[in-house]
CSV table of C-alpha atoms and ligand atoms in Angstrom, one decimal:
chain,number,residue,atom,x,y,z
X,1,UNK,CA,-17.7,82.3,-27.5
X,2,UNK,CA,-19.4,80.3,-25.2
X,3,UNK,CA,-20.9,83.1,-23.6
X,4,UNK,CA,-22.2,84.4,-26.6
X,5,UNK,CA,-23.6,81.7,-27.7
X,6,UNK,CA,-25.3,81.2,-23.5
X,7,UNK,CA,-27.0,84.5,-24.3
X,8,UNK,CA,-28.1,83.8,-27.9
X,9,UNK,CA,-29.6,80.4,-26.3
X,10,UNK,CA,-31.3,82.4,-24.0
X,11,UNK,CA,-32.3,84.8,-26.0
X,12,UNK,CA,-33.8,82.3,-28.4
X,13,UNK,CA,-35.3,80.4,-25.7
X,14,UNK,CA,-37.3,83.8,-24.4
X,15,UNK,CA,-38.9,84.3,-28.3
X,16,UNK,CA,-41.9,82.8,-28.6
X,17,UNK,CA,-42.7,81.4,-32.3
X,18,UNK,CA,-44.8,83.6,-34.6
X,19,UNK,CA,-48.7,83.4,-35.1
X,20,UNK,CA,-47.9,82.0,-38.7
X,21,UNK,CA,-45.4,79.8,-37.5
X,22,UNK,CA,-47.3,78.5,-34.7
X,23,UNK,CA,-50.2,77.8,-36.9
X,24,UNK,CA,-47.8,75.9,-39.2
X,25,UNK,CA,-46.7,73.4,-36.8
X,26,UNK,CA,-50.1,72.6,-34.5
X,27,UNK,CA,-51.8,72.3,-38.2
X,28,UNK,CA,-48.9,69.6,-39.4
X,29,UNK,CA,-47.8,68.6,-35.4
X,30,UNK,CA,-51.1,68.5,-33.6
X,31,UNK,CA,-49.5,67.4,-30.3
X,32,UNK,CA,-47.4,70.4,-30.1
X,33,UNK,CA,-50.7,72.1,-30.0
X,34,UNK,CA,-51.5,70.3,-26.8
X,35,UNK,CA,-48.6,71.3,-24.9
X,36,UNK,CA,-50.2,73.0,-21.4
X,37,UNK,CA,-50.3,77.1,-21.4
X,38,UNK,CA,-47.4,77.0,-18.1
X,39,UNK,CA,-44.9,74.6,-20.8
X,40,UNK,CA,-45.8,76.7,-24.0
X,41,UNK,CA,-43.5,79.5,-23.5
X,42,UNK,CA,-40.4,76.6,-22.9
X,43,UNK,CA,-41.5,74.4,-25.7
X,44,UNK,CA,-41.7,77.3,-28.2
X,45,UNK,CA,-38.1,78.7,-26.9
X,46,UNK,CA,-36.8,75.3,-27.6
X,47,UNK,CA,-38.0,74.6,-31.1
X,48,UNK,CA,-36.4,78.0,-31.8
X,49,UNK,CA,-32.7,76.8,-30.1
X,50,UNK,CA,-32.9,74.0,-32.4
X,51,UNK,CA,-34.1,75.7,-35.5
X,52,UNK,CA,-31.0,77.7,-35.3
X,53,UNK,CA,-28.5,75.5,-33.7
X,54,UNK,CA,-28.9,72.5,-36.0
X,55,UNK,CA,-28.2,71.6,-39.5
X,56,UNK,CA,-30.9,70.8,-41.5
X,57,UNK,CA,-30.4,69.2,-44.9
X,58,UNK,CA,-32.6,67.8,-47.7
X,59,UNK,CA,-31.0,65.0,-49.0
X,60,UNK,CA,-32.3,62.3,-52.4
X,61,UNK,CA,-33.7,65.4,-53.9
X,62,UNK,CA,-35.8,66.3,-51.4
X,63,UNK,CA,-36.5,70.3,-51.4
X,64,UNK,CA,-36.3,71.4,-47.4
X,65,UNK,CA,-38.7,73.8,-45.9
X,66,UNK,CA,-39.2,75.6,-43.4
X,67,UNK,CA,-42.4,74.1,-42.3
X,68,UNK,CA,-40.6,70.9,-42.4
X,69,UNK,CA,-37.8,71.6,-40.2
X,70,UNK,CA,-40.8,73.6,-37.9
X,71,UNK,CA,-42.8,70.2,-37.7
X,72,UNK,CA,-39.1,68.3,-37.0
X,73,UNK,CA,-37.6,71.0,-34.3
X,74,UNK,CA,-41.2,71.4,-32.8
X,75,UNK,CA,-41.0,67.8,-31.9
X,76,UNK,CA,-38.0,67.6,-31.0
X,77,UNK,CA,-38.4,70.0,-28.6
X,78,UNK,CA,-41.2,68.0,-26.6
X,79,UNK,CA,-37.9,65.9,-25.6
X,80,UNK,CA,-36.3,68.9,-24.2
X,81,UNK,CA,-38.9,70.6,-21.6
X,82,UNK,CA,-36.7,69.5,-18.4
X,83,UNK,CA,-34.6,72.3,-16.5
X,84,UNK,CA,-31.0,71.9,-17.3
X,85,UNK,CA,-32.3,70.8,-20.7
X,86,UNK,CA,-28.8,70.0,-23.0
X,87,UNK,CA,-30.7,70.5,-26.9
X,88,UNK,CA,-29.0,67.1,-28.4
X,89,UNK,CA,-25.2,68.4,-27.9
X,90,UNK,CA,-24.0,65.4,-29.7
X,91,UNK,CA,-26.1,66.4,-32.8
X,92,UNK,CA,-25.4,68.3,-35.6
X,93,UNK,CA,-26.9,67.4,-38.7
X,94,UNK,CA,-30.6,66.6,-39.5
X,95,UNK,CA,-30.7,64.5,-42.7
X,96,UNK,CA,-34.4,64.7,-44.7
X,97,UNK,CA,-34.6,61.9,-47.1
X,98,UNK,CA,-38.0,62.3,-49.7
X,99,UNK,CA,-39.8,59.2,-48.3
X,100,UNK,CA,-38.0,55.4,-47.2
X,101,UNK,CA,-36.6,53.9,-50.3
X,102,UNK,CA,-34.7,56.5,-51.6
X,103,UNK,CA,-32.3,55.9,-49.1
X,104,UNK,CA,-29.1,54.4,-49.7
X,105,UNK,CA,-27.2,52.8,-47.2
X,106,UNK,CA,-29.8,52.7,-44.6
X,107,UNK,CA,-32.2,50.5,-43.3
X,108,UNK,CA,-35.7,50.4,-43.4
X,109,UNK,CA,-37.4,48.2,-40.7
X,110,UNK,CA,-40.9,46.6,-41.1
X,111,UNK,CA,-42.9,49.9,-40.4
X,112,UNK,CA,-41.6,51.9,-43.4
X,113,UNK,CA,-39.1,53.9,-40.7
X,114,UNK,CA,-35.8,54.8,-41.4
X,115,UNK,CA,-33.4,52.9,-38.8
X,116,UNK,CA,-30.6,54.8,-37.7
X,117,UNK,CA,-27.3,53.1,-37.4
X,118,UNK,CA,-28.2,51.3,-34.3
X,119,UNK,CA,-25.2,50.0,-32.2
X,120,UNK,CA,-24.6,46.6,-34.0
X,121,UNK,CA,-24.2,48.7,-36.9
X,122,UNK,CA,-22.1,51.9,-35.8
X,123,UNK,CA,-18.3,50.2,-36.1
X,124,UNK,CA,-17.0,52.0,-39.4
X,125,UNK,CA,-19.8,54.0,-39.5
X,126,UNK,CA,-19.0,56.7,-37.2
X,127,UNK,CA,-19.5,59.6,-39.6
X,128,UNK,CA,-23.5,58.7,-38.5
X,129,UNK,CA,-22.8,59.6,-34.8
X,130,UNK,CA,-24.4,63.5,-34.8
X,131,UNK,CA,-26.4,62.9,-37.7
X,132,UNK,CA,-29.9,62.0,-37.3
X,133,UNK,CA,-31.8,60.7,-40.2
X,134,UNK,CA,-35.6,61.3,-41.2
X,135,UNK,CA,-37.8,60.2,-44.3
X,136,UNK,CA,-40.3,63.1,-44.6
X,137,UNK,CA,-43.2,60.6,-46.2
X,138,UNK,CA,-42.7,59.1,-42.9
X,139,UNK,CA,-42.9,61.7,-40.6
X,140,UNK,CA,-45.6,64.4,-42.3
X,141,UNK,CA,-47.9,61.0,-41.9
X,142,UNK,CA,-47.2,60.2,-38.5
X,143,UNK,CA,-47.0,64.0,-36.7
X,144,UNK,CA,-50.3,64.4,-38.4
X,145,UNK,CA,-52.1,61.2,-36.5
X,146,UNK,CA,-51.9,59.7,-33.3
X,147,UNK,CA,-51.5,56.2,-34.2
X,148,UNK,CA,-48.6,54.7,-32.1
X,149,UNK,CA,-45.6,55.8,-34.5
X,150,UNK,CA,-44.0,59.2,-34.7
X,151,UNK,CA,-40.6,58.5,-36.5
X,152,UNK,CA,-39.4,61.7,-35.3
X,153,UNK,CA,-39.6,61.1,-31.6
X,154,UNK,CA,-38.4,57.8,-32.1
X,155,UNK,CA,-35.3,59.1,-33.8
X,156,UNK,CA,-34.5,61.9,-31.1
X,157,UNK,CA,-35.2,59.1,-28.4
X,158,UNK,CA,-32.0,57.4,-30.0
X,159,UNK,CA,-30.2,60.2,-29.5
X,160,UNK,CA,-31.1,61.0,-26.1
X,161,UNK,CA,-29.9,57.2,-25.7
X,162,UNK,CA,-26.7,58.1,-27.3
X,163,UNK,CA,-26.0,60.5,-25.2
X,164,UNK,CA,-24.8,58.2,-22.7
X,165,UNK,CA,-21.8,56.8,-24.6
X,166,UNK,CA,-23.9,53.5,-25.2
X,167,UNK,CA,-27.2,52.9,-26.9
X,168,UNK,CA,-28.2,50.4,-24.2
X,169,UNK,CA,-31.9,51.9,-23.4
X,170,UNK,CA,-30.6,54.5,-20.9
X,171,UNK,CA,-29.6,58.4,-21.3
X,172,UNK,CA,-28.0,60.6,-19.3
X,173,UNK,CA,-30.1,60.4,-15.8
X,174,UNK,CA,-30.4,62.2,-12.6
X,175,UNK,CA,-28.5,59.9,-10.1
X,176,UNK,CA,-32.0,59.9,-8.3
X,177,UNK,CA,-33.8,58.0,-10.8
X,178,UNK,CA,-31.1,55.1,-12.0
X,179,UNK,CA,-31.8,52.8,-9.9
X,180,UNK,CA,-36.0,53.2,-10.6
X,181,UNK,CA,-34.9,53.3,-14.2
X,182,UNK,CA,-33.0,50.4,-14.6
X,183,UNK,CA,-35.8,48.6,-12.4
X,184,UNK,CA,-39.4,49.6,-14.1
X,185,UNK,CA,-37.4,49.2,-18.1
X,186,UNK,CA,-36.0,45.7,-17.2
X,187,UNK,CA,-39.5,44.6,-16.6
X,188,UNK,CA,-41.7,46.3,-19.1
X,189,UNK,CA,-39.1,44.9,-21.6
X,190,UNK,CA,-39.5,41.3,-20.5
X,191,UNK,CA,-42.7,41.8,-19.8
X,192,UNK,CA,-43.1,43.1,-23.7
X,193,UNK,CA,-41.1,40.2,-25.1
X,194,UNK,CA,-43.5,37.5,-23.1
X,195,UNK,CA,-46.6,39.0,-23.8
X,196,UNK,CA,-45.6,39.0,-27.7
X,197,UNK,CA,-44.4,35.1,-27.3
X,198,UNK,CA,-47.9,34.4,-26.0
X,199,UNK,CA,-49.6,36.2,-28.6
X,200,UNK,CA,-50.8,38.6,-26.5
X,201,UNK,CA,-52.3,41.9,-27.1
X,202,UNK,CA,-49.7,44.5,-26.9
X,203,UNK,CA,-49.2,48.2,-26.8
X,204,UNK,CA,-45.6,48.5,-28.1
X,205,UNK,CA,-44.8,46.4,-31.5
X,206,UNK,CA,-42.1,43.7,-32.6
X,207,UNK,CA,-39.4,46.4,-33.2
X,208,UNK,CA,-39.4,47.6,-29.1
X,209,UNK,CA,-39.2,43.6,-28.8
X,210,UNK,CA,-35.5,43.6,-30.4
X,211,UNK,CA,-33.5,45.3,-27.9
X,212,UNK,CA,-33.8,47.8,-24.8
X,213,UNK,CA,-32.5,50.5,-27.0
X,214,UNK,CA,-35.5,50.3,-29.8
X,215,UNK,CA,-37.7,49.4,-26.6
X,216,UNK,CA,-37.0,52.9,-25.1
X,217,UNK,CA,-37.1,54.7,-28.6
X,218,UNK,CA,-40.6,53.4,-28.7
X,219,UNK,CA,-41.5,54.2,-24.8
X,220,UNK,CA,-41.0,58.0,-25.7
X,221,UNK,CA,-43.2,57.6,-29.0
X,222,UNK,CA,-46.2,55.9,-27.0
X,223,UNK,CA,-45.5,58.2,-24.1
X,224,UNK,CA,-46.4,61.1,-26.6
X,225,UNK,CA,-48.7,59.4,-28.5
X,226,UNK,CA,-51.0,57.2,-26.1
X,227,UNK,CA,-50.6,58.3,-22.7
X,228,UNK,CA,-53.0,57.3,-21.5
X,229,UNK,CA,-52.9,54.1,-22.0
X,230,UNK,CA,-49.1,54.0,-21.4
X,231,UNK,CA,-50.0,55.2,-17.7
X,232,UNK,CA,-52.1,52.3,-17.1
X,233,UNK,CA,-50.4,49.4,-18.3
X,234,UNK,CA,-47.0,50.2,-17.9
X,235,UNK,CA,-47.1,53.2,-14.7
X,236,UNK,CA,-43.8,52.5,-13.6
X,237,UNK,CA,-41.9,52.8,-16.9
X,238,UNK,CA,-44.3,56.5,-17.4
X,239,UNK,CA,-43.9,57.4,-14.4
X,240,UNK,CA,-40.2,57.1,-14.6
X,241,UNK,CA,-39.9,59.1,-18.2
X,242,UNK,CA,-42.8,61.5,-16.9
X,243,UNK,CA,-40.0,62.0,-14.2
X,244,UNK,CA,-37.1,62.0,-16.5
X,245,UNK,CA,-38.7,64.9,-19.4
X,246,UNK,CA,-40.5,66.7,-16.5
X,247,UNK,CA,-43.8,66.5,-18.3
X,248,UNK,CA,-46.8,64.2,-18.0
X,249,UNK,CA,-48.7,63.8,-21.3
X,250,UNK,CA,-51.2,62.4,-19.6
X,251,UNK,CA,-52.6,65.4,-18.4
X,252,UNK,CA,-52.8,67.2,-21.6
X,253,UNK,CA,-55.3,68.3,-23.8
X,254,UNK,CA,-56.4,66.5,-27.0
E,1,ZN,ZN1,-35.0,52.7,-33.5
């Protein structure tokens, strides 16, 4: 079984998307379009494992498409370009909810995202662990525009977190880059929570502010969505994700 399903992986992984389908996703998820020629291959491969190896389900009335779960899984993806990537073992279910406040039982945090059970919230709630939650309003806005926010990073950071046993801020590393780790997100994150007691401008917002956890959730949205800007003002912390998801936005197009 788990050979089959080694081959079937790689198979998938070896298939790249179809024109159509390819259109679909840099039209609704322009920065998969700007993933270099040398990663395009990998990234497609990917987006196809997780097409087919997750569970995708509309929820509160919400009619699932394919282009949606494309523009979800192509995103998704962008977190799983490393060699010995693992695809989110932990996760099984993709939850689509229509927009924010149909959503029962979950909470909404100032930006209009979805919050996923974080770990203050998980005790009795451990049906959520594998289940990743997304409000579609949410996330057809933000894969459209570079603006900071991209709920569906943000969600796949936490589970990348997760991964770990504990959402403290830290997945699973290389034993090579703990130590830097530990080191360049301790500071940003204090650095982040002074800067926004002064009234300082800052990249990340409030939310990063409330624990290491959303703080790293947020690192992987503005290390996909502002680079740039990332490199210069916090270089260790990008340097040490750049290091971590084998990529460097930086030097991408668009
Ligand atoms: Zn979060």
């Amino acid at each position: 079984m788990v050979f089959w399903r080694g081959r079937r992986r790689k198979k998938l992984l070896q298939t790249p998307l179809d024109d159509a389908m390819r259109a679909e996703l840099h039209r609704a998820a322009p920065l998969c379009a700007s993933v270099p020629g040398n990663l395009r291959a990998r990234h497609e491969g990917t987006t196809r494992v997780l097409l087919a190896g997750k569970h995708f389900e509309g929820a509160g009335g919400l009619e699932l498409t394919d282009a949606m779960k494309l523009a979800i899984a192509g995103q998704a993806a962008l977190l799983q370009l490393r060699e010995g990537a693992d695809y989110y073992p932990d996760l099984d279910t993709i939850l689509v909810y229509p927009d924010a406040f149909v959503v029962p039982n979950v909470e909404v945090d100032p930006g209009g995202h979805v919050v996923h059970e974080g770990p203050d919230e998980r005790a009795g709630e451990s049906w959520q662990r594998g289940v990743v939650v997304i409000s579609w309003q949410d996330a057809r806005r933000e894969s459209r525009r570079r603006d900071g926010y991209n709920v569906i990073l943000h969600e796949f950071a936490h589970q990348l977190d997760d991964q770990s046993g504990e959402a403290d801020g830290t997945p699973l590393l290389p034993h090579d880059l703990t130590g830097r780790w530990a080191e360049s997100f301790q500071a940003a994150f204090e650095r982040h929570q002074r800067d926004l007691r002064r009234g300082r401008h800052v990249l990340y917002d409030e939310n990063a502010a409330e624990s290491p956890t959303e703080f790293f959730a947020t690192t992987i949205e503005l290390f996909f969505e502002y680079p740039g800007d990332m490199k210069r003002e916090f270089a260790d912390v990008y340097a040490v994700v750049a290091a971590y998801l084998e990529i460097d936005p930086a030097t991408w197009s668009g």
